[in-house]
Coordinates of C-alpha atoms in Angstrom, one line a residue:
M97 CA 62.9 -39.6 -11.4
I98 CA 60.7 -37.3 -9.5
S99 CA 60.8 -33.7 -10.8
D100 CA 62.2 -30.8 -8.8
E101 CA 58.8 -29.1 -8.8
K102 CA 57.1 -32.2 -7.2
L103 CA 59.8 -32.4 -4.6
L104 CA 59.3 -28.8 -3.6
E105 CA 55.5 -29.3 -3.4
Q106 CA 56.1 -32.2 -1.0
M107 CA 58.7 -30.2 0.9
A108 CA 56.1 -27.4 1.3
E109 CA 53.9 -29.9 3.0
G110 CA 56.6 -30.8 5.4
D111 CA 57.9 -34.0 3.8
Q112 CA 61.4 -34.6 5.3
A113 CA 62.2 -37.3 2.7
A114 CA 61.5 -34.9 -0.1
F115 CA 63.8 -32.3 1.5
E116 CA 66.6 -34.8 1.8
A117 CA 66.2 -36.0 -1.8
F118 CA 66.3 -32.4 -3.0
V119 CA 69.4 -31.5 -1.0
H120 CA 71.1 -34.7 -2.2
R121 CA 70.4 -33.7 -5.8
Y122 CA 71.7 -30.1 -5.5
H123 CA 74.2 -29.9 -2.6
V124 CA 77.3 -31.0 -4.6
P125 CA 76.6 -29.0 -7.8
I126 CA 75.9 -25.8 -5.8
H127 CA 78.9 -26.3 -3.6
Q128 CA 81.2 -26.9 -6.6
Y129 CA 79.8 -23.7 -8.2
T130 CA 80.2 -21.5 -5.2
E131 CA 83.6 -22.9 -4.3
R132 CA 85.0 -22.1 -7.7
L133 CA 83.7 -18.5 -7.3
L134 CA 84.9 -18.0 -3.7
K135 CA 88.0 -20.2 -3.8
D136 CA 87.1 -21.3 -0.3
A137 CA 85.5 -24.7 0.4
K138 CA 84.3 -23.6 3.9
K139 CA 82.7 -20.4 2.7
A140 CA 81.1 -22.3 -0.2
E141 CA 79.5 -24.6 2.3
D142 CA 78.2 -21.6 4.2
V143 CA 76.6 -20.3 1.0
V144 CA 75.1 -23.7 0.3
Q145 CA 73.5 -23.9 3.8
E146 CA 72.2 -20.3 3.5
T147 CA 70.8 -21.1 0.0
F148 CA 68.7 -24.0 1.3
I149 CA 67.6 -22.0 4.4
R150 CA 66.2 -19.4 2.0
L151 CA 64.5 -22.1 0.0
L152 CA 62.8 -23.4 3.2
K153 CA 61.7 -19.9 4.1
Q154 CA 60.3 -19.5 0.6
L155 CA 58.4 -22.7 0.8
K156 CA 57.1 -21.8 4.3
S157 CA 55.5 -18.7 2.8
K158 CA 53.8 -21.0 0.2
Q159 CA 55.9 -19.6 -2.6
I160 CA 57.2 -22.4 -4.7
P161 CA 59.9 -21.3 -7.3
T162 CA 58.8 -21.9 -10.9
Y163 CA 62.2 -23.0 -12.0
P164 CA 63.8 -24.6 -8.9
K165 CA 67.3 -25.2 -10.4
A166 CA 67.6 -21.6 -11.7
W167 CA 66.2 -20.3 -8.5
L168 CA 68.9 -22.1 -6.4
Y169 CA 71.8 -20.9 -8.6
R170 CA 70.4 -17.4 -8.6
V171 CA 70.2 -17.3 -4.8
A172 CA 73.7 -18.8 -4.4
S173 CA 75.1 -16.3 -6.9
N174 CA 73.5 -13.4 -5.0
I175 CA 74.9 -14.6 -1.7
C176 CA 78.3 -14.7 -3.3
K177 CA 77.9 -11.1 -4.6
D178 CA 76.9 -10.0 -1.1
Y179 CA 80.0 -11.6 0.3
W180 CA 82.3 -9.9 -2.4
R181 CA 80.8 -6.5 -1.4
S182 CA 81.4 -7.1 2.3
A183 CA 84.2 -5.7 4.5
Q184 CA 85.0 -9.3 5.4
Y185 CA 85.9 -10.2 1.8
R186 CA 88.0 -7.0 1.4
S187 CA 90.0 -7.9 4.5
E188 CA 90.6 -11.5 3.4
D189 CA 91.4 -10.7 -0.2
T190 CA 95.2 -11.2 -0.1
A191 CA 97.5 -11.9 -3.0
K192 CA 98.7 -15.5 -3.5
E193 CA 101.5 -16.8 -5.6
E194 CA 100.4 -19.0 -8.4
M195 CA 102.3 -21.4 -10.6
P196 CA 102.7 -20.3 -14.2
V197 CA 100.3 -21.7 -16.7
T198 CA 101.6 -23.6 -19.7
V199 CA 99.5 -22.8 -22.8
D200 CA 99.9 -22.5 -26.5
P201 CA 99.3 -18.8 -27.4
Q202 CA 97.9 -20.0 -30.8
A203 CA 95.5 -22.4 -29.2
S204 CA 91.7 -21.9 -29.3
V205 CA 90.0 -20.8 -26.1
I206 CA 88.4 -24.3 -25.8
E207 CA 91.9 -25.9 -26.1
I208 CA 93.2 -23.6 -23.4
Y209 CA 90.5 -24.8 -21.0
E210 CA 91.2 -28.5 -21.9
R211 CA 95.0 -28.0 -21.3
Q212 CA 94.7 -26.6 -17.8
E213 CA 97.0 -28.9 -15.8
T214 CA 95.5 -28.2 -12.4
R215 CA 92.3 -26.9 -10.7
K216 CA 94.4 -24.3 -8.9
E217 CA 95.7 -22.8 -12.2
M218 CA 92.2 -22.5 -13.7
L219 CA 90.8 -20.8 -10.5
A220 CA 93.7 -18.4 -10.6
S221 CA 93.1 -17.4 -14.2
L222 CA 89.4 -16.8 -13.4
K223 CA 90.4 -14.0 -11.0
S224 CA 91.2 -11.8 -13.9
L225 CA 87.5 -11.7 -14.9
S226 CA 84.7 -9.5 -13.5
E227 CA 82.3 -11.1 -11.0
S228 CA 79.6 -11.5 -13.7
Q229 CA 82.1 -13.0 -16.2
Q230 CA 83.4 -15.5 -13.5
Q231 CA 79.8 -16.7 -12.9
I232 CA 79.0 -17.1 -16.6
V233 CA 82.3 -19.0 -17.3
T234 CA 81.8 -21.2 -14.2
L235 CA 78.2 -22.0 -15.1
R236 CA 79.0 -22.7 -18.7
F237 CA 82.2 -24.8 -18.4
Y238 CA 82.0 -26.3 -14.9
Q239 CA 78.2 -26.7 -14.5
D240 CA 77.7 -27.5 -18.2
M241 CA 74.7 -25.2 -18.5
K242 CA 73.2 -23.8 -21.6
L243 CA 73.3 -20.0 -22.2
K244 CA 69.6 -19.7 -21.8
E245 CA 69.8 -21.4 -18.4
I246 CA 72.6 -19.0 -17.4
A247 CA 70.5 -16.0 -18.5
E248 CA 67.7 -17.2 -16.2
I249 CA 70.0 -17.8 -13.3
L250 CA 71.7 -14.5 -13.5
D251 CA 68.6 -12.6 -14.6
L252 CA 70.4 -11.2 -17.6
P253 CA 69.3 -10.9 -21.3
L254 CA 70.6 -13.8 -23.4
G255 CA 72.5 -11.4 -25.6
T256 CA 74.3 -10.0 -22.5
V257 CA 75.4 -13.5 -21.4
K258 CA 76.7 -14.3 -24.9
S259 CA 78.7 -11.0 -25.0
N260 CA 80.1 -11.5 -21.5
L261 CA 81.1 -15.0 -22.3
F262 CA 82.9 -14.0 -25.5
H263 CA 84.8 -11.2 -23.9
A264 CA 85.6 -13.4 -20.8
L265 CA 87.2 -16.1 -23.0
K266 CA 89.0 -13.5 -25.0
K267 CA 90.4 -12.0 -21.9
L268 CA 91.4 -15.4 -20.4
K269 CA 93.3 -16.3 -23.6
G270 CA 95.2 -13.0 -23.4
V271 CA 96.0 -13.5 -19.7
L272 CA 97.1 -17.1 -20.1
S273 CA 99.2 -16.3 -23.1
K274 CA 100.9 -13.4 -21.3
E275 CA 101.7 -15.6 -18.3
E276 CA 103.2 -18.2 -20.6
K277 CA 105.5 -15.6 -22.2
E278 CA 106.5 -14.2 -18.8
A279 CA 107.3 -17.7 -17.6
E280 CA 109.4 -18.4 -20.7
N281 CA 111.3 -15.0 -20.3
H282 CA 111.9 -15.8 -16.7
E283 CA 113.3 -19.2 -17.5
G284 CA 115.5 -17.9 -20.2
T285 CA 116.9 -15.2 -17.8
T286 CA 117.6 -17.5 -14.8
Q287 CA 118.7 -20.6 -16.7
P288 CA 119.8 -20.0 -20.3
R289 CA 119.2 -23.0 -22.6
P290 CA 119.7 -23.7 -26.3
R291 CA 116.7 -22.4 -28.2
A292 CA 115.8 -25.8 -29.7
L293 CA 115.7 -27.5 -26.3
S294 CA 113.6 -24.7 -24.8
A295 CA 111.1 -25.0 -27.6
R296 CA 110.4 -28.6 -26.7
R297 CA 109.5 -27.8 -23.1

């Protein structure tokens, strides 16, 4: 398979086939990444389009990114950050009801991720994290990236990425465990059940 760097060199020379091949390679991963951050497929597509537009501008000025993959994710991340800081985002950020998450409070953080029943529930739990932590968790678990790659994409020291990931997972475990307890308390209040039966649910 032709390398990213080679494709970019060909794109800089105006090769349309190289551009189409590069877009085909990264459109879906970048869209999935930004959609999980923004919780909006349409806005994610806008971010993807803007990311590739910026890449073309970069190539037009004869500046080929040294690490194309990291460069793409970094640009997409920065566009998302700009959106989060915008007045448009603040006006659209409305509260949404979410279904309770079922999780064993004693489970490990990895098990918690594996037991997420729906995509909607996982995205809802990510909202409890800071912007930086959301990006790190999304890149690590959804994009299956190594910590070193994440550090390059977010332009952060490796130690900072590790620390943020640790605290993010710890916070997620606490949030999910709290939601489970609240759901159990609500169920017990609205519809009393024998304790043995409830424990099996």
